[in-house]
Coordinates of C-alpha atoms and ligand atoms in Angstrom, one line a residue:
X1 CA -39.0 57.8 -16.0
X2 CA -40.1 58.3 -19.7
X3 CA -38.2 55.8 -21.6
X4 CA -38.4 55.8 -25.3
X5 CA -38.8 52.7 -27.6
X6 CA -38.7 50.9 -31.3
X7 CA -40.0 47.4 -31.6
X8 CA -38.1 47.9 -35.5
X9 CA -35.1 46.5 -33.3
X10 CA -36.7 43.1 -33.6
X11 CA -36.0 42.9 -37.5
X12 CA -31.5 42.2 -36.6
X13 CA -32.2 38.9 -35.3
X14 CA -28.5 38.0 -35.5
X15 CA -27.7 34.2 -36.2
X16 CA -24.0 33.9 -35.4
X17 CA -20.7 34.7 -33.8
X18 CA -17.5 32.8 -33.9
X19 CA -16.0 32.4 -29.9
X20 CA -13.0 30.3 -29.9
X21 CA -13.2 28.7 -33.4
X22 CA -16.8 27.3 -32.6
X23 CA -20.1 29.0 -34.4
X24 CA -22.8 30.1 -31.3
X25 CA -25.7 31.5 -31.3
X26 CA -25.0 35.3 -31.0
X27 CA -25.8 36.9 -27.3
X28 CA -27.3 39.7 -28.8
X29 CA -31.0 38.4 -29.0
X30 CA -34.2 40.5 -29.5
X31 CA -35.4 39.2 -26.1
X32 CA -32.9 41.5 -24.7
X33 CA -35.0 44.7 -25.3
X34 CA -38.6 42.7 -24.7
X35 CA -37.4 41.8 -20.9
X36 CA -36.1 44.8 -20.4
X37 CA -38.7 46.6 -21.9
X38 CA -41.1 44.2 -19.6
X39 CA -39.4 44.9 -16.5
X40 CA -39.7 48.4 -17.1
X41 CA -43.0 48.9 -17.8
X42 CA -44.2 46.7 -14.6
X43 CA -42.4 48.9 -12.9
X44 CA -44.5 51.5 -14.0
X45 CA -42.4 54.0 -16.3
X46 CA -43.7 55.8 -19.1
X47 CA -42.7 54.0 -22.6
X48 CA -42.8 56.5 -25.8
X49 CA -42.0 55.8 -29.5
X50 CA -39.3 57.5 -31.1
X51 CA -39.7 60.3 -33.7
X52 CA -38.2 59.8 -37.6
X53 CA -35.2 61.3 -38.4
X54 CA -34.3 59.1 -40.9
X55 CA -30.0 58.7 -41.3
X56 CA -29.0 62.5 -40.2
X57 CA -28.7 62.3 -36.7
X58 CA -26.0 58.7 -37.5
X59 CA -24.6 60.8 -40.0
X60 CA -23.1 63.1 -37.4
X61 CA -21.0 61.0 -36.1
X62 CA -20.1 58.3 -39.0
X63 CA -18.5 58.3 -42.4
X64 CA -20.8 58.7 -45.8
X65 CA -18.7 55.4 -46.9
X66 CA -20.0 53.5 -43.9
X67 CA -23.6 54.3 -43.6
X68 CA -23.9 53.3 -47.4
X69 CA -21.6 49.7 -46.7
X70 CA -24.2 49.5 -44.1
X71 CA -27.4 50.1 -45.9
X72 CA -26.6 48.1 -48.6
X73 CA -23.9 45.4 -47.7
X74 CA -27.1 42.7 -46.9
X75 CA -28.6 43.1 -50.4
X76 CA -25.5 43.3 -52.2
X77 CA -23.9 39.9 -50.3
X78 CA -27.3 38.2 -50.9
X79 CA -26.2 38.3 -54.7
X80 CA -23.1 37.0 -54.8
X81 CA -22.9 33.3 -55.9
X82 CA -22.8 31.0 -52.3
X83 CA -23.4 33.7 -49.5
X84 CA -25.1 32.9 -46.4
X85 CA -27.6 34.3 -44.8
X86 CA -25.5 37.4 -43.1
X87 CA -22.7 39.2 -43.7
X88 CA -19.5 38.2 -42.3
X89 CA -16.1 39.2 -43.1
X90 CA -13.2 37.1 -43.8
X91 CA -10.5 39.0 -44.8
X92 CA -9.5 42.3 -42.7
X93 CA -6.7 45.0 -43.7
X94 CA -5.6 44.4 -39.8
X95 CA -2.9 47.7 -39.2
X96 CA -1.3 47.4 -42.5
X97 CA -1.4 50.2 -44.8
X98 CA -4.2 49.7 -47.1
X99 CA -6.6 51.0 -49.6
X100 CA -10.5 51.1 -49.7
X101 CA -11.4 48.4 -51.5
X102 CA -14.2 48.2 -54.6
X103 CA -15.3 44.1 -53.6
X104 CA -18.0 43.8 -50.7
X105 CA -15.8 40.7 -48.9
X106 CA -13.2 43.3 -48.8
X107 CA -15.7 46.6 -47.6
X108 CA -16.8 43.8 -44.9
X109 CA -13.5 43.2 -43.9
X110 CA -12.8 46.7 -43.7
X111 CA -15.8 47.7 -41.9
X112 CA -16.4 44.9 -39.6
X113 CA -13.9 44.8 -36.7
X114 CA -15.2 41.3 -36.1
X115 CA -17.4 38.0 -36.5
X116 CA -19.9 39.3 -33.3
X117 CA -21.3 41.7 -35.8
X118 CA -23.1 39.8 -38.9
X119 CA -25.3 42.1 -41.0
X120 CA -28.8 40.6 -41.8
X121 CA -30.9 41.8 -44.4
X122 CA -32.8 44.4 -41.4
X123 CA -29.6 45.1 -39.8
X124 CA -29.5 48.5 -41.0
X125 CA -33.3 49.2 -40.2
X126 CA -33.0 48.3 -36.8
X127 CA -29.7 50.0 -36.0
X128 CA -31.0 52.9 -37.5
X129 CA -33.7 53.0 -35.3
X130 CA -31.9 53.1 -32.9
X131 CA -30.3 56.0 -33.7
X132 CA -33.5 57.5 -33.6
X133 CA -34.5 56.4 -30.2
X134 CA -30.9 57.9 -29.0
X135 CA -32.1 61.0 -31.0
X136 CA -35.3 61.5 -29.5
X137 CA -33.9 61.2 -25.8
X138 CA -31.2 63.7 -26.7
X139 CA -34.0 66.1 -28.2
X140 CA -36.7 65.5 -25.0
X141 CA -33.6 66.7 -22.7
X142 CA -32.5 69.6 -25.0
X143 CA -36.3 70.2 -24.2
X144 CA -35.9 70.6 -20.9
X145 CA -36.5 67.1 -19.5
X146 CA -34.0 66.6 -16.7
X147 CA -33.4 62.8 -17.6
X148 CA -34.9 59.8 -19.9
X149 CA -33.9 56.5 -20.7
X150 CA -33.5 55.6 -24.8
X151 CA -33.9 51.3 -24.8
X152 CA -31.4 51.2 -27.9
X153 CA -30.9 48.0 -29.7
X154 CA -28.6 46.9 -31.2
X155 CA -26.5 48.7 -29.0
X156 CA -23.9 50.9 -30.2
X157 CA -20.1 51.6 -28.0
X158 CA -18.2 49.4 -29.9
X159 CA -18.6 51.1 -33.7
X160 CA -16.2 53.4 -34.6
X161 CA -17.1 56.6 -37.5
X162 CA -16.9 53.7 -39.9
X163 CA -16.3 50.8 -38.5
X164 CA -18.5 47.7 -37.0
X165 CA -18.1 45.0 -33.8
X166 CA -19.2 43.8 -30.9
X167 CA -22.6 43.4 -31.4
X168 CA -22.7 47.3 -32.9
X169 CA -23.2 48.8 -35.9
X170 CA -24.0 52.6 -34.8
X171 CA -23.1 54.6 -31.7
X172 CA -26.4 55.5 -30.4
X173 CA -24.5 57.0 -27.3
X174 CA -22.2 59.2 -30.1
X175 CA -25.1 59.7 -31.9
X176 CA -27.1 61.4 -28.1
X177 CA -23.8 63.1 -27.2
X178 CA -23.4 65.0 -30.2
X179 CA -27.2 66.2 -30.6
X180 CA -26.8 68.0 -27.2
X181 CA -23.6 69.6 -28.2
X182 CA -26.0 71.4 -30.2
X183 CA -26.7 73.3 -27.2
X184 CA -24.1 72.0 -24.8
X185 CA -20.4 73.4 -25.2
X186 CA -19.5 70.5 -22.9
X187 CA -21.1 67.0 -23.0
X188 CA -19.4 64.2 -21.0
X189 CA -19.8 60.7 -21.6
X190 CA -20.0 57.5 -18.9
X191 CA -19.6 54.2 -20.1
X192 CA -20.5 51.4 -17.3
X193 CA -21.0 48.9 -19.5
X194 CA -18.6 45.8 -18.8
X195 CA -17.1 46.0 -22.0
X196 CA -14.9 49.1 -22.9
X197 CA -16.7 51.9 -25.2
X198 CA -13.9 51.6 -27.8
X199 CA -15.5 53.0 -30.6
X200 CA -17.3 55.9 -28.8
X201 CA -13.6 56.6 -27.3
X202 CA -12.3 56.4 -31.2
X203 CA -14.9 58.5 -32.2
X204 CA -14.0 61.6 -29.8
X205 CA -10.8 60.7 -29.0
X206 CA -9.4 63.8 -30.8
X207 CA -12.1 66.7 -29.3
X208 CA -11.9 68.3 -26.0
X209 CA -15.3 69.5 -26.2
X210 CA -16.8 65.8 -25.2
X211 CA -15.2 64.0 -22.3
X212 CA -15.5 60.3 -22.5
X213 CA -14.7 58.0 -19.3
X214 CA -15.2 54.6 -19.4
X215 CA -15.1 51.9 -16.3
X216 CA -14.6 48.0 -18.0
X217 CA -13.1 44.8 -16.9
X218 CA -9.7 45.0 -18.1
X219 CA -8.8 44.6 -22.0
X220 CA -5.3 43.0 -20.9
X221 CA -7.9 39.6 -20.9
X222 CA -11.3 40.9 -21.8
X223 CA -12.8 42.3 -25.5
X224 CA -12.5 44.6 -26.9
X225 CA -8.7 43.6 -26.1
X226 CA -6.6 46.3 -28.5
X227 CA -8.4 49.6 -26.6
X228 CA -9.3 50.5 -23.2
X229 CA -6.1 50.5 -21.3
X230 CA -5.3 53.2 -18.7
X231 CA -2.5 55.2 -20.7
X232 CA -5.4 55.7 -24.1
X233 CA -5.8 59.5 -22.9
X234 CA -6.8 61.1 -26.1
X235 CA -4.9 62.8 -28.8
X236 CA -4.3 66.4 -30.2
X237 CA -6.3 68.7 -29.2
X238 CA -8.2 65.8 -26.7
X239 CA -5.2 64.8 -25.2
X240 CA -6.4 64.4 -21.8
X241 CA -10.1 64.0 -22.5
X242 CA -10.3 60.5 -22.5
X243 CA -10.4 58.4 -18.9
X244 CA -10.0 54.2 -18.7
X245 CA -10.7 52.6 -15.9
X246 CA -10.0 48.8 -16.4
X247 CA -10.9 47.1 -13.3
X248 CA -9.4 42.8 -12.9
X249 CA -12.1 40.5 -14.2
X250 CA -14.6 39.6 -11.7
X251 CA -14.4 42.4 -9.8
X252 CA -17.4 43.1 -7.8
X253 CA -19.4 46.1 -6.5
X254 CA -17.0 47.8 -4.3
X255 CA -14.2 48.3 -6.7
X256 CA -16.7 49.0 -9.2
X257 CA -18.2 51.7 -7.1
X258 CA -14.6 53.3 -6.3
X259 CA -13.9 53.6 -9.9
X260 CA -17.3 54.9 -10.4
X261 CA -16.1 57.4 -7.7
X262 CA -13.1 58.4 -10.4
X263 CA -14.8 59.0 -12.8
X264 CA -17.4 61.1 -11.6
X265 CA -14.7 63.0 -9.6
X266 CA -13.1 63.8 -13.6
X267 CA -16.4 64.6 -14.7
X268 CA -17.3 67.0 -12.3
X269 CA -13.6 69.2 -13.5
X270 CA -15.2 68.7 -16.6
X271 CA -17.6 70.8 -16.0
X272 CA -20.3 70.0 -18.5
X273 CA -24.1 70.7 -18.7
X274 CA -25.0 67.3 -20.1
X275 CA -24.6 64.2 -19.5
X276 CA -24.9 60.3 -21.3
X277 CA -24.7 57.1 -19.7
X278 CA -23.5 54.4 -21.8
X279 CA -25.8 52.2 -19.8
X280 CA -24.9 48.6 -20.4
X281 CA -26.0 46.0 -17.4
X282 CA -23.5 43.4 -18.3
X283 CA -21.5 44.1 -15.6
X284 CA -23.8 41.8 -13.6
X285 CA -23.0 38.5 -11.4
X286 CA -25.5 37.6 -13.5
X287 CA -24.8 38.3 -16.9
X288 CA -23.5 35.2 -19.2
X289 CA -20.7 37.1 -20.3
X290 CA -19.2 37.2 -17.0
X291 CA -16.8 39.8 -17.0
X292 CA -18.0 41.6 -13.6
X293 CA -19.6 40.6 -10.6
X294 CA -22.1 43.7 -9.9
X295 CA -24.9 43.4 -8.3
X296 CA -28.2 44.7 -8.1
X297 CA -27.6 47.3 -4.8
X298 CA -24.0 48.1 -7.1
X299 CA -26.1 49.2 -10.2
X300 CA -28.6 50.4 -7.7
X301 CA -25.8 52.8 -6.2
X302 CA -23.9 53.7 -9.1
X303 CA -27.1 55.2 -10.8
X304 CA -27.4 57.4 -7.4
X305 CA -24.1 58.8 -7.4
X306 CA -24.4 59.7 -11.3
X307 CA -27.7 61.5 -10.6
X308 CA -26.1 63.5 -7.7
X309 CA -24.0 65.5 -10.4
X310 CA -27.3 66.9 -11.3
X311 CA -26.9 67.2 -15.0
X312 CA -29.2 66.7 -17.5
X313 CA -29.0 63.0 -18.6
X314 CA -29.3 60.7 -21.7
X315 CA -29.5 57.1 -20.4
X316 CA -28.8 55.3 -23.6
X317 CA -28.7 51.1 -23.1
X318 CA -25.8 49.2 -24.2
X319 CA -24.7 45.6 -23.6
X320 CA -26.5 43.3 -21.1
X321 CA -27.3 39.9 -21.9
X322 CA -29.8 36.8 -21.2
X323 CA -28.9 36.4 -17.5
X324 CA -31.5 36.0 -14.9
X325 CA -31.4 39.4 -13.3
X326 CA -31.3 41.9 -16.3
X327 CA -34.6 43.6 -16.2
X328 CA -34.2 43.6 -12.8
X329 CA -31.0 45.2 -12.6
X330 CA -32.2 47.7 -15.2
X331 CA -35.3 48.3 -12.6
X332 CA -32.7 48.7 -9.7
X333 CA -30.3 51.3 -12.0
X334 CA -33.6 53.8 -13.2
X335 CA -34.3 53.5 -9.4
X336 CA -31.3 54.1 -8.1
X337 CA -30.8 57.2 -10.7
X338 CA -34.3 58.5 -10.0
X339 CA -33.3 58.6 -5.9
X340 CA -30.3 60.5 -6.5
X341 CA -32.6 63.1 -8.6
X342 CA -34.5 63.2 -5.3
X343 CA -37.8 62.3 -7.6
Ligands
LIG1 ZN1 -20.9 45.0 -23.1

């Protein structure tokens, strides 16, 4: 499978997240993308660098507002008196009617959902490219290339239009989805990832022209905790273009697999000519988040049944953490997808 590639994600190294009042090392390492980039190439796909698009292709799917906080939040924090090394917020407008605010501790608060996404001076660099990794999948398959992989980090479900968390800044799946609506009246999206894809749902949550399913342990007792429940079904005009599928924690392949089943069965009355696979592998037995027990045969034979709808595919990666069978289970998912293509 050709799988495209930025080492620029190395530059957001992030230091720190808060998890139950105590300051940890964040999960979302660089080493992530070097094993899974190492497992993949000994298994013998085809790794390509992405092309420069510079900001346009994020800038279809977030706010003008945000991509500046973004770009310069790092440099700006750096100059007021006693900041540390990344930007953190603490102070957040929560649900109460509010107003944009001129100070960057208040943009922070207002654009950061959370403490698991600090902005370090390369932040932007890397999330932007990205972006452009997500971008040049979605324009290889626009091509004609009936699937490819884009390695994105840092990954990307959790942000919003404008808004920050969970280890994301911007919505590299968004960002692959809307490129092939360029050519694709209807794109559906599938989030496997164990966390749900609240802020790709957010961002399509009103259109009925992109369908967005997502199969997570359940946000009752899991992040993102405030979206991904069964009844979020979309609004106006995508009322009813919007598919949950919590699953209880710890769940392992064959429940997994039957909601897999769901959601494929939605897509197909979809109808759509593309496809994008919020690919994160933190569903694992494996994976120190321990949300899901998945296996390696479960990501094995979800990435078959998703290939069996034949539709041209984005594979853009998500979550997954330092557990001992991610590149493996990445191995077993581009195998398992590449079955089901018959390839
Ligand atoms: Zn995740």
């Amino acid at each position: 499978m050709k799988i495209v590639y930025s080492e620029k994600h190395a530059q957001h190294d992030p230091q720190h997240f808060v998890v139950r009042g105590t300051k940890l090392r964040s999960a979302e390492q660089p080493e992530r993308a070097t094993r899974l980039l190492g497992a993949a190439t000994e298994a013998g796909h085809t790794i390509l660098p992405p092309k420069s698009y510079g900001p346009a292709p994020a800038a279809t799917v977030h706010t003008p507002e945000y991509l500046d906080f973004l770009q310069t939040a790092a440099r700006e924090w750096a100059k007021l008196p006693g900041a540390g090394p990344e930007v953190v917020p603490n102070v957040h407008p929560a649900r109460a009617h509010a107003s944009y605010p001129k100070a960057l501790a208040g943009r922070a608060g207002w654009h950061q959902v959370d403490t698991g996404c600090p902005i370090g001076p390369h932040t932007w660099d890397a999330a932007l490219a990205a972006t452009e990794v997500a971008a040049t999948v979605a324009d290889m398959v626009l091509a004609g290339e009936n699937h490819a992989y884009a390695l994105c980090r840092p990954p990307g479900h959790h942000a919003y239009a404008d808004m920050a968390g969970g280890f994301c800044f911007l919505n590299n799946t968004a960002v692959a989805a809307q490129r092939l609506r360029g050519k694709h009246e209807r794109v559906a999206i599938l989030d496997v990832d164990v966390h749900h894809g609240n802020g790709t749902q957010g961002i399509f949550y009103e259109r009925d022209d992109v369908l967005t399913v997502s199969i997570h342990a359940d946000p009752d007792h899991y992040y993102p905790f405030f979206w991904g429940h069964a009844h979020e079904r979309g609004a106006g005009k995508g009322e009813g273009f919007n598919l949950n599928l919590p699953l209880p924690l710890g769940s392992p392949d064959a429940p997994w697999l039957e909601a897999g089943d769901k959601a494929l069965a939605r897509i197909h009355d979809f109808q759509p000519t593309a496809l994008v696979v919020a690919l994160g592998l933190d569903a694992s037995e494996s994976d120190p988040l321990q949300g899901l027990k998945v296996t390696g045969a479960g990501f094995h034979a979800m990435a078959e049944k998703i290939a069996r709808l034949g539709l041209p595919t984005v594979l853009v990666q998500e979550g997954g953490y330092l557990g001992d069978d991610l590149g493996r289970n990445l191995v077993q998912f581009l195998a398992g997808f590449e079955k089901g293509r018959g390839a």
